mmCIF file of C-alpha atoms and ligand atoms in Angstrom:
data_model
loop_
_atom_site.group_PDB
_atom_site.id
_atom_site.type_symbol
_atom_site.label_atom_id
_atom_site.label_comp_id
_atom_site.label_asym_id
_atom_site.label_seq_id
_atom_site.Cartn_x
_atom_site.Cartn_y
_atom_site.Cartn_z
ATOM 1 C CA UNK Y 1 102.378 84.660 89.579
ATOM 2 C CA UNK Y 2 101.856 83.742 93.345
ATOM 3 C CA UNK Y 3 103.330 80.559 92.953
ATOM 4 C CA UNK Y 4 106.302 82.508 93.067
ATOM 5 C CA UNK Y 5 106.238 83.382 96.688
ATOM 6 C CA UNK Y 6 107.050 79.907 97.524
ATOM 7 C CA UNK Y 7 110.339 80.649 97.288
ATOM 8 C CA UNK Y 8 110.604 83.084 100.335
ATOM 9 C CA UNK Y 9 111.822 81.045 103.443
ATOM 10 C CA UNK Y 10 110.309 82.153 106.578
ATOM 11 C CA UNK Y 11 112.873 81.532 109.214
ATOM 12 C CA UNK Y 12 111.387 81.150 113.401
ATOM 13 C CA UNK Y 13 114.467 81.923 115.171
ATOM 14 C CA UNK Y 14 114.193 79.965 118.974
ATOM 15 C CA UNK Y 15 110.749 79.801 119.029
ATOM 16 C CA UNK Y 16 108.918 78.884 122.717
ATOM 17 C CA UNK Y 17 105.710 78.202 122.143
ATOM 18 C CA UNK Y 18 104.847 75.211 119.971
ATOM 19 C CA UNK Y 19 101.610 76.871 118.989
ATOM 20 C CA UNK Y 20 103.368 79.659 117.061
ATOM 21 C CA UNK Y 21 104.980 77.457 114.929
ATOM 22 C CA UNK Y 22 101.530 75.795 113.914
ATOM 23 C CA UNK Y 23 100.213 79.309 113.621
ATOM 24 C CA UNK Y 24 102.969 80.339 111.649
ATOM 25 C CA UNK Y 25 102.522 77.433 109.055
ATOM 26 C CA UNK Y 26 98.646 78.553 108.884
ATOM 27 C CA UNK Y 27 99.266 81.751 108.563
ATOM 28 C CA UNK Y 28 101.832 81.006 105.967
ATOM 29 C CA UNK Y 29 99.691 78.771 103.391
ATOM 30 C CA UNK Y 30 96.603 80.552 103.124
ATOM 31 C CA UNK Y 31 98.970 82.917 101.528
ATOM 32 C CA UNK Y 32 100.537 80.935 99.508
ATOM 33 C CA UNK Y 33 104.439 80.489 101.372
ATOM 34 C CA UNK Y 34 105.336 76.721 102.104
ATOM 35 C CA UNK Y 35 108.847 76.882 103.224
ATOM 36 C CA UNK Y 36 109.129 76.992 106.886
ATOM 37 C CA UNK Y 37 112.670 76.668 108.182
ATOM 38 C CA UNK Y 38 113.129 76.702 112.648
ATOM 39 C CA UNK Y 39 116.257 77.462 114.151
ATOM 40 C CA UNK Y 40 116.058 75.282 117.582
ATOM 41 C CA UNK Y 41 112.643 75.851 118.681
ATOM 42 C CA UNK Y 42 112.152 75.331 122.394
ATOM 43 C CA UNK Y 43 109.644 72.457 121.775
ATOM 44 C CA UNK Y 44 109.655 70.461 118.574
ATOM 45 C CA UNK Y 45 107.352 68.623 117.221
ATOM 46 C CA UNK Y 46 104.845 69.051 119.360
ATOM 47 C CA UNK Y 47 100.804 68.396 119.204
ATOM 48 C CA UNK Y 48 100.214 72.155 119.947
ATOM 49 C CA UNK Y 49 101.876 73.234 117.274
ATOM 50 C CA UNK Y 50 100.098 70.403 114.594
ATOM 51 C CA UNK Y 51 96.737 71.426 116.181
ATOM 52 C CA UNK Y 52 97.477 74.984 115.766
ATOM 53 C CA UNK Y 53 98.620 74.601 111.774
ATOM 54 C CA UNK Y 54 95.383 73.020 111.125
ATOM 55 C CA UNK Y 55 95.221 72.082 107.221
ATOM 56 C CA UNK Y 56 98.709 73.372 107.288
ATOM 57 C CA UNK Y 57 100.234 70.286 108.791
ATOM 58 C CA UNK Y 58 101.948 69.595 105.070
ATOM 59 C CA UNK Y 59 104.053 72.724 105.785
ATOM 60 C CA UNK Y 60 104.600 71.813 109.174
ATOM 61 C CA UNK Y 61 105.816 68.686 108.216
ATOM 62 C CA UNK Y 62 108.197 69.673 105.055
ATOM 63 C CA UNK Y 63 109.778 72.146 108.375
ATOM 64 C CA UNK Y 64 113.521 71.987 108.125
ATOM 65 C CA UNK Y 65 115.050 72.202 111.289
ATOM 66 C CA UNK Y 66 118.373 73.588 112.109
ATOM 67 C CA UNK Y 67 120.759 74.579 115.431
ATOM 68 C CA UNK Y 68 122.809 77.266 113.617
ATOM 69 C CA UNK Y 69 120.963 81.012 112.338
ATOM 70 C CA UNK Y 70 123.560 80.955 109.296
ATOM 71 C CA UNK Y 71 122.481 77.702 108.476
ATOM 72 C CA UNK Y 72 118.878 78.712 108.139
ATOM 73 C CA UNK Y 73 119.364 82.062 106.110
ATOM 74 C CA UNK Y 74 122.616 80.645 103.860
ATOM 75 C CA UNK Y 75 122.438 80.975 100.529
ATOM 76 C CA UNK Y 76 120.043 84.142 100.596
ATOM 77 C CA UNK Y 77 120.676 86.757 98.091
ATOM 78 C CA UNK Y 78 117.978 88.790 100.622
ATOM 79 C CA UNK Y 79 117.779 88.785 104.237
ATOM 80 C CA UNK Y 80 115.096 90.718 106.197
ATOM 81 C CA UNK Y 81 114.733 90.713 109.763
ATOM 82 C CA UNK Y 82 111.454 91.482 111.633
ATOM 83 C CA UNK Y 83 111.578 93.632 114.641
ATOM 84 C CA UNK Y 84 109.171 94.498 117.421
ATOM 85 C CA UNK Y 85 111.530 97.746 118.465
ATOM 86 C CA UNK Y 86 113.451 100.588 116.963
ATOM 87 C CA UNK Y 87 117.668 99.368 117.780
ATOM 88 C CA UNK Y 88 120.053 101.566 119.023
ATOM 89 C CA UNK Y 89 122.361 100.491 115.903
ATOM 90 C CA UNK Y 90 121.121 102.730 112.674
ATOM 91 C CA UNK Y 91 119.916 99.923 110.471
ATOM 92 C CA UNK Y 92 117.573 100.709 107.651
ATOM 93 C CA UNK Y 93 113.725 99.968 108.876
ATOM 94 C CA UNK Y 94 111.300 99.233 105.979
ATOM 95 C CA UNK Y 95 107.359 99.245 106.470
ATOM 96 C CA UNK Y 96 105.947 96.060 105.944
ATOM 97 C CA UNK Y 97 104.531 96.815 102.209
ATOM 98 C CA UNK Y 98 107.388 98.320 100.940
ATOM 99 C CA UNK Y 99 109.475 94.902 102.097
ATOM 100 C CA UNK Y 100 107.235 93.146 100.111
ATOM 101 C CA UNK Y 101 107.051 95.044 97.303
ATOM 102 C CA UNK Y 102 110.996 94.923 97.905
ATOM 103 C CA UNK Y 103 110.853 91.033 98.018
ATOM 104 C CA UNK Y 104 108.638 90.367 95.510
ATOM 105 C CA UNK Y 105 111.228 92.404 92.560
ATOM 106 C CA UNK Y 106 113.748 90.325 93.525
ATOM 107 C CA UNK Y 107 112.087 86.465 94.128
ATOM 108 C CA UNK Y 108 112.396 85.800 90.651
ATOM 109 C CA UNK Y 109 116.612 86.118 91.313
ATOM 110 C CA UNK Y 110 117.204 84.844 94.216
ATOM 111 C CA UNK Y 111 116.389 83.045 97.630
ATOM 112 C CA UNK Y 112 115.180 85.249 100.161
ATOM 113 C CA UNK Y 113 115.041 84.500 104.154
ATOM 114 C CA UNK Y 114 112.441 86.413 106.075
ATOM 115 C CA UNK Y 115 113.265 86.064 109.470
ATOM 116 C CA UNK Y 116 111.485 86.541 113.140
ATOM 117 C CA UNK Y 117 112.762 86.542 116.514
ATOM 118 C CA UNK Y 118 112.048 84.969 119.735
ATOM 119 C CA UNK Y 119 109.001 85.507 121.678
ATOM 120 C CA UNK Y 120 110.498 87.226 124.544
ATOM 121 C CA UNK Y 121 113.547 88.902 123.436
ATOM 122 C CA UNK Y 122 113.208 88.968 119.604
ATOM 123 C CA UNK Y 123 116.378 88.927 116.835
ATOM 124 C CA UNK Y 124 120.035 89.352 118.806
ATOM 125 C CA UNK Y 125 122.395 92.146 117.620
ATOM 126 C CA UNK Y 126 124.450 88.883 116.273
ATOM 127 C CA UNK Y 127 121.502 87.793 114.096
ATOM 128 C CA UNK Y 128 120.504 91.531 112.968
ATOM 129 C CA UNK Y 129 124.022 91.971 111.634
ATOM 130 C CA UNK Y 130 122.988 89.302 109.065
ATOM 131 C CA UNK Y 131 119.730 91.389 107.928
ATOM 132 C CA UNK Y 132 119.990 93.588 104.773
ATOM 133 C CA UNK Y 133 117.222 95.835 106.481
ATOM 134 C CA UNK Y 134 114.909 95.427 109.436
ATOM 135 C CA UNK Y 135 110.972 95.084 108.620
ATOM 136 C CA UNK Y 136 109.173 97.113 111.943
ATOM 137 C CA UNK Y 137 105.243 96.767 111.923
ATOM 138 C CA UNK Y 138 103.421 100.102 112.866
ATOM 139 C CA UNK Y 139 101.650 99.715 115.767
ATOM 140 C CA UNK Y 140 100.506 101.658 118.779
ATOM 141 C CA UNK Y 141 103.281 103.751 120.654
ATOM 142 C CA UNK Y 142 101.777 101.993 123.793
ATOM 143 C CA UNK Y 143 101.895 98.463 122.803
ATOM 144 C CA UNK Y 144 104.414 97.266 119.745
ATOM 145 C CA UNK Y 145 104.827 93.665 119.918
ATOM 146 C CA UNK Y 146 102.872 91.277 118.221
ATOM 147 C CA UNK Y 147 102.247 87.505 118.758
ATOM 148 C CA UNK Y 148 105.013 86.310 117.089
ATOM 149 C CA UNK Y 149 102.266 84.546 114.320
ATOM 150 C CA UNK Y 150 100.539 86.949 113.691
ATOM 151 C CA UNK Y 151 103.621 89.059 112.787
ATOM 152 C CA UNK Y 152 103.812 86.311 110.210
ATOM 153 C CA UNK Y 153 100.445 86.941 109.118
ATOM 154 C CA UNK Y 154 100.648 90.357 108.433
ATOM 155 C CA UNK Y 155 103.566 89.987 106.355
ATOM 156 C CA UNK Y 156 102.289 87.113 104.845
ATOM 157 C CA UNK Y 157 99.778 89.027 103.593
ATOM 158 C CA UNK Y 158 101.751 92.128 102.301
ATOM 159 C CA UNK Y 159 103.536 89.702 100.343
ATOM 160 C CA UNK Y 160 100.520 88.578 98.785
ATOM 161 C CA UNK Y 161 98.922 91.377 97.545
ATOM 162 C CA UNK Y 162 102.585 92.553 96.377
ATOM 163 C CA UNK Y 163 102.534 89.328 94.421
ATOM 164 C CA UNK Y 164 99.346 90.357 92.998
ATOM 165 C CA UNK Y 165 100.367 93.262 91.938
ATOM 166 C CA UNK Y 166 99.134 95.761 94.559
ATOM 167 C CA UNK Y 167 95.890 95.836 96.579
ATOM 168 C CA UNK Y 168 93.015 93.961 94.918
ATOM 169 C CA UNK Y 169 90.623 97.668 95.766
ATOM 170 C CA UNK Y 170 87.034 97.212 95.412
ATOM 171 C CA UNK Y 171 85.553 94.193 93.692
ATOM 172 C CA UNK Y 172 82.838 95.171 91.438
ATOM 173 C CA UNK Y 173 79.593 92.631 91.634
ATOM 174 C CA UNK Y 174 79.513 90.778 88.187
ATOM 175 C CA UNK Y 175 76.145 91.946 87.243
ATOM 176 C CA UNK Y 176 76.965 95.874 87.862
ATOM 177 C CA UNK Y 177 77.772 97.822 84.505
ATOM 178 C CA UNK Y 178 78.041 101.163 84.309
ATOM 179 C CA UNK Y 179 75.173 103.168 82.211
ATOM 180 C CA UNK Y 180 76.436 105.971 79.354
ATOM 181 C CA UNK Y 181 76.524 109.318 79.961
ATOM 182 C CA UNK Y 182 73.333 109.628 77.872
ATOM 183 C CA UNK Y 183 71.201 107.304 79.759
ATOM 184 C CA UNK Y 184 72.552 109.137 82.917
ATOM 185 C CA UNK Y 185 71.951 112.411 80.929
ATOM 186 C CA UNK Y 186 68.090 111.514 80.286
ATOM 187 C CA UNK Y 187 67.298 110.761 84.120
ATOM 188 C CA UNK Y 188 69.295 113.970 85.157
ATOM 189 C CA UNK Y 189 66.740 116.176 82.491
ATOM 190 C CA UNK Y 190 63.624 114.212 83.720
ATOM 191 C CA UNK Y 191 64.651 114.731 87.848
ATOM 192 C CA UNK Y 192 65.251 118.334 87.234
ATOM 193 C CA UNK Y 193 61.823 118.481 85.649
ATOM 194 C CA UNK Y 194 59.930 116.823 88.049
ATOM 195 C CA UNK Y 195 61.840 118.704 90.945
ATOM 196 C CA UNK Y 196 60.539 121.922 89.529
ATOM 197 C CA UNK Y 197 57.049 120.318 89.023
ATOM 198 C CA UNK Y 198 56.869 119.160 93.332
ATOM 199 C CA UNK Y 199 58.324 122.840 93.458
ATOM 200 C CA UNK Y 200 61.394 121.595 95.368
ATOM 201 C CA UNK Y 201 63.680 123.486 92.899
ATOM 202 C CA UNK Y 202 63.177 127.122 92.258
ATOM 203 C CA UNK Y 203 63.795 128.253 89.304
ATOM 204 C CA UNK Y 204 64.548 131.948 90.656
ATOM 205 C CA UNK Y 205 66.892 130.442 93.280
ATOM 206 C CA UNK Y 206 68.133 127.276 91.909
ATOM 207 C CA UNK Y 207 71.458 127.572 94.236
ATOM 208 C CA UNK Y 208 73.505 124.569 92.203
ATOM 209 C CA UNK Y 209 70.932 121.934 93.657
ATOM 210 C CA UNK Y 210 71.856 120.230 89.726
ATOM 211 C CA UNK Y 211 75.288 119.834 89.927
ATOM 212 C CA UNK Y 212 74.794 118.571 93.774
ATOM 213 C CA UNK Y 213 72.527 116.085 92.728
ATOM 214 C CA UNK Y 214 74.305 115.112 89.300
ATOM 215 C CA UNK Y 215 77.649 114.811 91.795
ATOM 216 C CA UNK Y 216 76.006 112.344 93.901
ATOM 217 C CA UNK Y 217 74.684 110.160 91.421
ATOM 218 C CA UNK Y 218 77.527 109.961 89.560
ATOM 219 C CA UNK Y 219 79.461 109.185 92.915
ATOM 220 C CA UNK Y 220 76.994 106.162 93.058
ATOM 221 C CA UNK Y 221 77.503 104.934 89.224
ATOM 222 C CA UNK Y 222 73.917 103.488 89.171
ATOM 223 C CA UNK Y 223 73.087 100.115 87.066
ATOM 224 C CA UNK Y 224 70.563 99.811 84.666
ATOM 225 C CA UNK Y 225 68.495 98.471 87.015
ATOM 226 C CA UNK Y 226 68.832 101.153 89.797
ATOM 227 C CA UNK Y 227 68.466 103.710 87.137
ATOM 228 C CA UNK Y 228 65.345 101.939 85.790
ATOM 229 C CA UNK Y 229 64.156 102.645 89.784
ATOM 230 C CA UNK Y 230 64.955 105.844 89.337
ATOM 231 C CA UNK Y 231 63.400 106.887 86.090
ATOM 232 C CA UNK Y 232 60.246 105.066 87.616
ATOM 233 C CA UNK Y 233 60.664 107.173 90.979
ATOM 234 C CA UNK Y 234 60.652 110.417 88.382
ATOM 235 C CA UNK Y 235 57.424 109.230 86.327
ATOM 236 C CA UNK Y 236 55.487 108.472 89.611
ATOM 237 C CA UNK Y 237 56.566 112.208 90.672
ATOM 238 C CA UNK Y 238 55.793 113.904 87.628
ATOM 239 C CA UNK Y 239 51.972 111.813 87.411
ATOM 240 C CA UNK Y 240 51.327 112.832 90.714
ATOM 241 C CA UNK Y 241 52.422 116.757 90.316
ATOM 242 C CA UNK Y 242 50.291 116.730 86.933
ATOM 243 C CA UNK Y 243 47.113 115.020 88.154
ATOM 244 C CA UNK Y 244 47.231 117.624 91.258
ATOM 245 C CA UNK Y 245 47.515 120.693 89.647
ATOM 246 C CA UNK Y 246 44.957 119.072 87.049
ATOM 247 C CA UNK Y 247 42.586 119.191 90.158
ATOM 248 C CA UNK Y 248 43.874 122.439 91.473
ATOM 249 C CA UNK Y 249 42.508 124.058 88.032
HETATM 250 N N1 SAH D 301 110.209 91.932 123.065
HETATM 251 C C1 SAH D 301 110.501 91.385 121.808
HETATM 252 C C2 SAH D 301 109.211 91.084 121.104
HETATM 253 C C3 SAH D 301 109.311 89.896 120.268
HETATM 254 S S1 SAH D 301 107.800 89.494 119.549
HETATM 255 C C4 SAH D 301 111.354 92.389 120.997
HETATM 256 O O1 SAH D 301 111.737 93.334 121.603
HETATM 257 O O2 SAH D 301 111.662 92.224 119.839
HETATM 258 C C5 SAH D 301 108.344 88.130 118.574
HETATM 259 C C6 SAH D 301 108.651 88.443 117.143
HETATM 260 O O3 SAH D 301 107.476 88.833 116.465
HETATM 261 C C7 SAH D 301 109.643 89.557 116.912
HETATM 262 O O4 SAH D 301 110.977 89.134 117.071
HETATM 263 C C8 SAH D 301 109.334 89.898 115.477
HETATM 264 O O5 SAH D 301 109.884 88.916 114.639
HETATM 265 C C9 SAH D 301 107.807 89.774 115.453
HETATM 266 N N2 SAH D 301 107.150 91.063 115.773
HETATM 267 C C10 SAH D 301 106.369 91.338 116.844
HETATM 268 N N3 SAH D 301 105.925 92.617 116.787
HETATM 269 C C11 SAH D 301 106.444 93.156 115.660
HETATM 270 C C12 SAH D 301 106.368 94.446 115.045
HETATM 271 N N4 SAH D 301 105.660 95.451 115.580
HETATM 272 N N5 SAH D 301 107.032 94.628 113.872
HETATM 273 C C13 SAH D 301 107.743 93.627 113.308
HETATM 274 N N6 SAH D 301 107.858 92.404 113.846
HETATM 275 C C14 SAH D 301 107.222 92.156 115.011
#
Protein backbone atom coordinates (compact mmCIF):
# COMPACT_ATOMS: atom_id res chain seq x y z
CA UNK A 1 0.00 0.00 0.00
CA UNK A 2 2.91 2.39 1.08
CA UNK A 3 5.17 0.94 -1.21
CA UNK A 4 3.34 2.97 -3.49
CA UNK A 5 4.65 6.29 -2.42
CA UNK A 6 7.90 5.47 -3.89
CA UNK A 7 6.84 6.72 -6.85
CA UNK A 8 6.51 10.47 -5.81
CA UNK A 9 9.81 12.33 -6.81
CA UNK A 10 10.79 14.91 -4.42
CA UNK A 11 12.52 17.53 -6.42
CA UNK A 12 15.32 20.22 -4.20
CA UNK A 13 15.37 23.02 -6.52
CA UNK A 14 19.13 24.99 -5.94
CA UNK A 15 19.63 23.84 -2.72
CA UNK A 16 22.61 25.74 -0.43
CA UNK A 17 23.16 23.90 2.29
CA UNK A 18 24.50 20.38 1.86
CA UNK A 19 22.90 19.39 5.12
CA UNK A 20 19.35 19.81 3.76
CA UNK A 21 19.83 17.51 1.22
CA UNK A 22 20.96 14.75 3.82
CA UNK A 23 18.03 15.86 5.90
CA UNK A 24 15.81 15.69 3.14
CA UNK A 25 16.80 12.00 2.25
CA UNK A 26 16.16 11.18 6.15
CA UNK A 27 13.28 12.74 6.31
CA UNK A 28 12.20 11.11 3.14
CA UNK A 29 12.81 7.23 4.03
CA UNK A 30 11.49 6.92 7.33
CA UNK A 31 8.43 7.60 5.36
CA UNK A 32 8.78 5.48 2.94
CA UNK A 33 9.82 8.01 -0.44
CA UNK A 34 13.25 6.98 -2.10
CA UNK A 35 13.40 9.09 -5.12
CA UNK A 36 15.33 12.17 -4.56
CA UNK A 37 15.98 14.19 -7.70
CA UNK A 38 18.40 17.93 -7.15
CA UNK A 39 18.31 20.53 -9.57
CA UNK A 40 22.04 22.11 -9.20
CA UNK A 41 22.51 22.18 -5.60
CA UNK A 42 25.06 24.73 -4.46
CA UNK A 43 27.32 21.98 -2.97
CA UNK A 44 27.18 18.41 -4.19
CA UNK A 45 28.16 15.66 -2.78
CA UNK A 46 29.24 16.78 0.15
CA UNK A 47 30.08 15.02 3.76
CA UNK A 48 27.45 17.32 5.44
CA UNK A 49 24.91 16.26 3.57
CA UNK A 50 25.92 12.12 3.93
CA UNK A 51 26.28 12.82 7.71
CA UNK A 52 23.05 14.52 7.83
CA UNK A 53 21.03 11.50 5.79
CA UNK A 54 22.28 9.14 8.29
CA UNK A 55 20.89 5.48 7.36
CA UNK A 56 19.53 7.31 4.41
CA UNK A 57 22.77 7.45 2.51
CA UNK A 58 21.10 4.67 -0.09
CA UNK A 59 18.72 7.50 -1.11
CA UNK A 60 21.31 9.93 -1.12
CA UNK A 61 23.23 7.98 -3.28
CA UNK A 62 20.43 6.71 -5.95
CA UNK A 63 20.09 11.13 -6.09
CA UNK A 64 19.73 12.06 -9.71
CA UNK A 65 21.17 15.19 -10.41
CA UNK A 66 20.16 17.62 -13.00
CA UNK A 67 20.97 21.55 -14.27
CA UNK A 68 17.55 22.11 -15.91
CA UNK A 69 13.92 22.38 -13.49
CA UNK A 70 12.02 20.75 -16.61
CA UNK A 71 14.35 18.11 -16.61
CA UNK A 72 13.68 17.19 -13.03
CA UNK A 73 9.74 17.41 -13.07
CA UNK A 74 9.34 15.94 -16.98
CA UNK A 75 7.23 13.38 -17.46
CA UNK A 76 4.88 14.26 -14.37
CA UNK A 77 1.27 13.77 -14.85
CA UNK A 78 1.26 15.96 -11.23
CA UNK A 79 3.30 18.79 -10.26
CA UNK A 80 3.06 20.47 -6.81
CA UNK A 81 5.08 23.20 -5.70
CA UNK A 82 5.80 24.03 -2.00
CA UNK A 83 5.70 27.57 -0.92
CA UNK A 84 6.76 29.46 2.18
CA UNK A 85 4.44 32.69 1.02
CA UNK A 86 1.08 33.54 -0.39
CA UNK A 87 2.14 34.94 -4.50
CA UNK A 88 0.79 37.81 -5.91
CA UNK A 89 -0.29 35.51 -9.04
CA UNK A 90 -3.81 33.66 -8.00
CA UNK A 91 -2.61 30.09 -8.06
CA UNK A 92 -4.61 27.47 -6.27
CA UNK A 93 -2.95 26.84 -2.57
CA UNK A 94 -3.73 23.36 -1.10
CA UNK A 95 -3.08 22.49 2.72
CA UNK A 96 -0.62 20.01 3.12
CA UNK A 97 -3.19 16.94 3.83
CA UNK A 98 -5.41 17.61 1.25
CA UNK A 99 -2.14 17.48 -1.34
CA UNK A 100 -1.59 14.28 -0.11
CA UNK A 101 -4.70 12.93 -0.06
CA UNK A 102 -4.64 14.62 -3.68
CA UNK A 103 -1.36 12.71 -4.51
CA UNK A 104 -2.00 9.65 -3.14
CA UNK A 105 -5.57 9.15 -5.70
CA UNK A 106 -3.56 9.68 -8.40
CA UNK A 107 0.12 7.68 -7.69
CA UNK A 108 -1.30 4.66 -8.91
CA UNK A 109 -1.60 6.71 -12.66
CA UNK A 110 1.02 8.59 -12.91
CA UNK A 111 4.48 10.15 -11.86
CA UNK A 112 4.19 12.90 -9.60
CA UNK A 113 7.05 15.68 -8.80
CA UNK A 114 6.79 17.34 -5.44
CA UNK A 115 8.89 20.15 -5.57
CA UNK A 116 10.72 22.76 -2.97
CA UNK A 117 12.47 25.87 -3.44
CA UNK A 118 15.64 27.43 -2.47
CA UNK A 119 16.57 28.28 0.96
CA UNK A 120 16.60 31.92 0.61
CA UNK A 121 14.31 32.86 -2.07
CA UNK A 122 12.15 29.72 -2.57
CA UNK A 123 10.34 28.50 -6.16
CA UNK A 124 10.74 31.47 -9.07
CA UNK A 125 7.55 32.69 -10.84
CA UNK A 126 9.29 30.63 -13.90
CA UNK A 127 9.26 27.38 -11.88
CA UNK A 128 5.64 28.04 -10.22
CA UNK A 129 4.20 28.33 -13.71
CA UNK A 130 5.07 24.59 -13.98
CA UNK A 131 3.02 23.69 -10.63
CA UNK A 132 -0.57 22.35 -11.00
CA UNK A 133 -1.21 23.96 -7.44
CA UNK A 134 1.00 25.38 -4.72
CA UNK A 135 1.20 23.28 -1.28
CA UNK A 136 1.55 26.39 1.66
CA UNK A 137 2.20 24.93 5.26
CA UNK A 138 0.15 26.78 8.04
CA UNK A 139 2.26 28.34 10.24
CA UNK A 140 2.44 31.36 12.47
CA UNK A 141 1.50 34.82 10.80
CA UNK A 142 4.84 35.96 12.45
CA UNK A 143 7.19 33.42 11.22
CA UNK A 144 6.23 31.18 7.87
CA UNK A 145 9.26 29.64 6.60
CA UNK A 146 10.47 26.44 7.46
CA UNK A 147 13.94 24.77 7.20
CA UNK A 148 13.73 23.72 3.92
CA UNK A 149 13.90 19.73 5.46
CA UNK A 150 11.73 19.88 7.56
CA UNK A 151 9.19 21.21 5.00
CA UNK A 152 10.01 17.82 3.56
CA UNK A 153 9.20 16.18 6.65
CA UNK A 154 5.98 17.42 7.19
CA UNK A 155 4.85 16.51 3.89
CA UNK A 156 6.50 13.44 4.03
CA UNK A 157 4.46 12.59 6.62
CA UNK A 158 1.00 13.76 5.27
CA UNK A 159 1.73 11.54 2.54
CA UNK A 160 2.08 8.75 4.76
CA UNK A 161 -0.77 8.66 6.71
CA UNK A 162 -2.74 9.49 3.31
CA UNK A 163 -1.16 6.28 2.10
CA UNK A 164 -2.50 4.64 5.06
CA UNK A 165 -5.59 5.58 4.61
CA UNK A 166 -6.07 8.54 6.98
CA UNK A 167 -4.69 9.15 10.50
CA UNK A 168 -3.80 5.95 12.36
CA UNK A 169 -6.15 7.73 15.75
CA UNK A 170 -5.63 6.06 18.94
CA UNK A 171 -3.96 2.68 19.18
CA UNK A 172 -5.76 0.49 21.50
CA UNK A 173 -3.25 -1.67 23.95
CA UNK A 174 -3.64 -5.40 22.80
CA UNK A 175 -4.80 -6.65 26.07
CA UNK A 176 -7.78 -3.91 26.43
CA UNK A 177 -11.33 -5.35 25.44
CA UNK A 178 -14.22 -3.74 26.00
CA UNK A 179 -16.77 -5.33 28.76
CA UNK A 180 -20.80 -5.80 27.67
CA UNK A 181 -23.23 -3.60 28.58
CA UNK A 182 -24.34 -6.14 31.21
CA UNK A 183 -21.17 -6.49 33.03
CA UNK A 184 -21.05 -2.60 32.91
CA UNK A 185 -24.80 -2.74 33.89
CA UNK A 186 -24.05 -4.95 37.15
CA UNK A 187 -21.21 -2.51 38.54
CA UNK A 188 -23.47 0.58 37.71
CA UNK A 189 -26.53 -1.27 40.10
CA UNK A 190 -23.93 -2.28 42.80
CA UNK A 191 -22.16 1.62 42.86
CA UNK A 192 -25.53 3.14 43.09
CA UNK A 193 -26.20 0.84 46.01
CA UNK A 194 -23.32 1.32 47.89
CA UNK A 195 -23.44 5.20 47.20
CA UNK A 196 -26.76 5.27 48.94
CA UNK A 197 -25.38 2.93 51.71
CA UNK A 198 -22.01 5.74 52.52
CA UNK A 199 -25.11 8.17 52.12
CA UNK A 200 -23.31 10.06 49.32
CA UNK A 201 -26.47 9.77 47.12
CA UNK A 202 -29.77 10.93 48.38
CA UNK A 203 -32.41 9.33 47.45
CA UNK A 204 -34.78 12.52 47.98
CA UNK A 205 -32.30 14.62 45.96
CA UNK A 206 -30.57 12.33 43.68
CA UNK A 207 -29.83 15.41 41.13
CA UNK A 208 -28.69 12.93 37.99
CA UNK A 209 -25.46 11.94 40.05
CA UNK A 210 -26.33 8.22 37.89
CA UNK A 211 -26.22 9.29 34.60
CA UNK A 212 -22.99 11.58 35.58
CA UNK A 213 -21.30 8.75 36.85
CA UNK A 214 -22.58 6.09 34.18
CA UNK A 215 -21.26 9.01 31.50
CA UNK A 216 -17.90 8.93 32.87
CA UNK A 217 -17.35 5.41 33.02
CA UNK A 218 -18.50 4.74 29.88
CA UNK A 219 -16.17 7.66 28.59
CA UNK A 220 -13.36 5.45 30.17
CA UNK A 221 -14.54 1.93 28.55
CA UNK A 222 -13.03 0.00 31.54
CA UNK A 223 -11.35 -3.66 31.00
CA UNK A 224 -12.19 -6.54 32.78
CA UNK A 225 -9.58 -6.01 34.89
CA UNK A 226 -10.27 -2.32 35.87
CA UNK A 227 -13.83 -3.27 36.29
CA UNK A 228 -12.82 -6.25 38.48
CA UNK A 229 -11.06 -3.08 40.65
CA UNK A 230 -14.03 -1.57 40.62
CA UNK A 231 -16.55 -4.14 41.65
CA UNK A 232 -13.89 -4.86 44.48
CA UNK A 233 -13.80 -0.96 45.36
CA UNK A 234 -17.92 -1.41 45.64
CA UNK A 235 -17.78 -4.70 47.93
CA UNK A 236 -15.14 -3.07 50.27
CA UNK A 237 -17.73 0.01 50.44
CA UNK A 238 -20.75 -1.82 50.94
CA UNK A 239 -18.78 -4.28 53.96
CA UNK A 240 -17.72 -1.33 55.55
CA UNK A 241 -21.28 0.68 55.43
CA UNK A 242 -22.94 -2.73 56.70
CA UNK A 243 -20.55 -3.64 59.52
CA UNK A 244 -20.98 0.20 60.75
CA UNK A 245 -24.43 0.55 60.92
CA UNK A 246 -24.30 -3.17 62.35
CA UNK A 247 -22.44 -1.39 65.29
CA UNK A 248 -24.51 1.72 65.19
CA UNK A 249 -27.63 -0.66 66.15
N1 LIG B 1 11.93 33.02 1.77
C1 LIG B 1 11.65 31.83 1.08
C2 LIG B 1 11.63 30.70 2.07
C3 LIG B 1 12.13 29.46 1.49
S1 LIG B 1 12.21 28.20 2.65
C4 LIG B 1 10.29 31.96 0.36
O1 LIG B 1 9.81 33.05 0.37
O2 LIG B 1 9.75 31.05 -0.22
C5 LIG B 1 12.74 26.90 1.58
C6 LIG B 1 11.65 26.01 1.06
O3 LIG B 1 11.06 25.29 2.12
C7 LIG B 1 10.51 26.71 0.36
O4 LIG B 1 10.82 27.05 -0.97
C8 LIG B 1 9.46 25.63 0.42
O5 LIG B 1 9.75 24.64 -0.53
C9 LIG B 1 9.69 25.06 1.82
N2 LIG B 1 8.87 25.75 2.84
C10 LIG B 1 9.31 26.50 3.88
N3 LIG B 1 8.27 26.95 4.62
C11 LIG B 1 7.15 26.49 4.02
C12 LIG B 1 5.75 26.62 4.29
N4 LIG B 1 5.29 27.33 5.33
N5 LIG B 1 4.88 25.99 3.45
C13 LIG B 1 5.32 25.26 2.41
N6 LIG B 1 6.62 25.11 2.10
C14 LIG B 1 7.54 25.72 2.89
Amino acid sequence: MTSSLANIRIVLVGTTHPGNIGATARAMKVMGLERLVLVSPERYPSGEATAMASSADDVLARAVVVDDFMDAIAGCGLVLGTTARMRSLPQPVLDPRTAAERMVAEVGSHEIALVFGREKSGLNNEEVRHCNWLINIPTSEHYSSLNLAQAVQILCYELRLAALGGSPGETTPPDWEPQPPERLEFYFQRLEEALLEIRFLNPAQPKRLMQRLRRLYLRARPDENELNILNGIVSAMLETARERSTKED
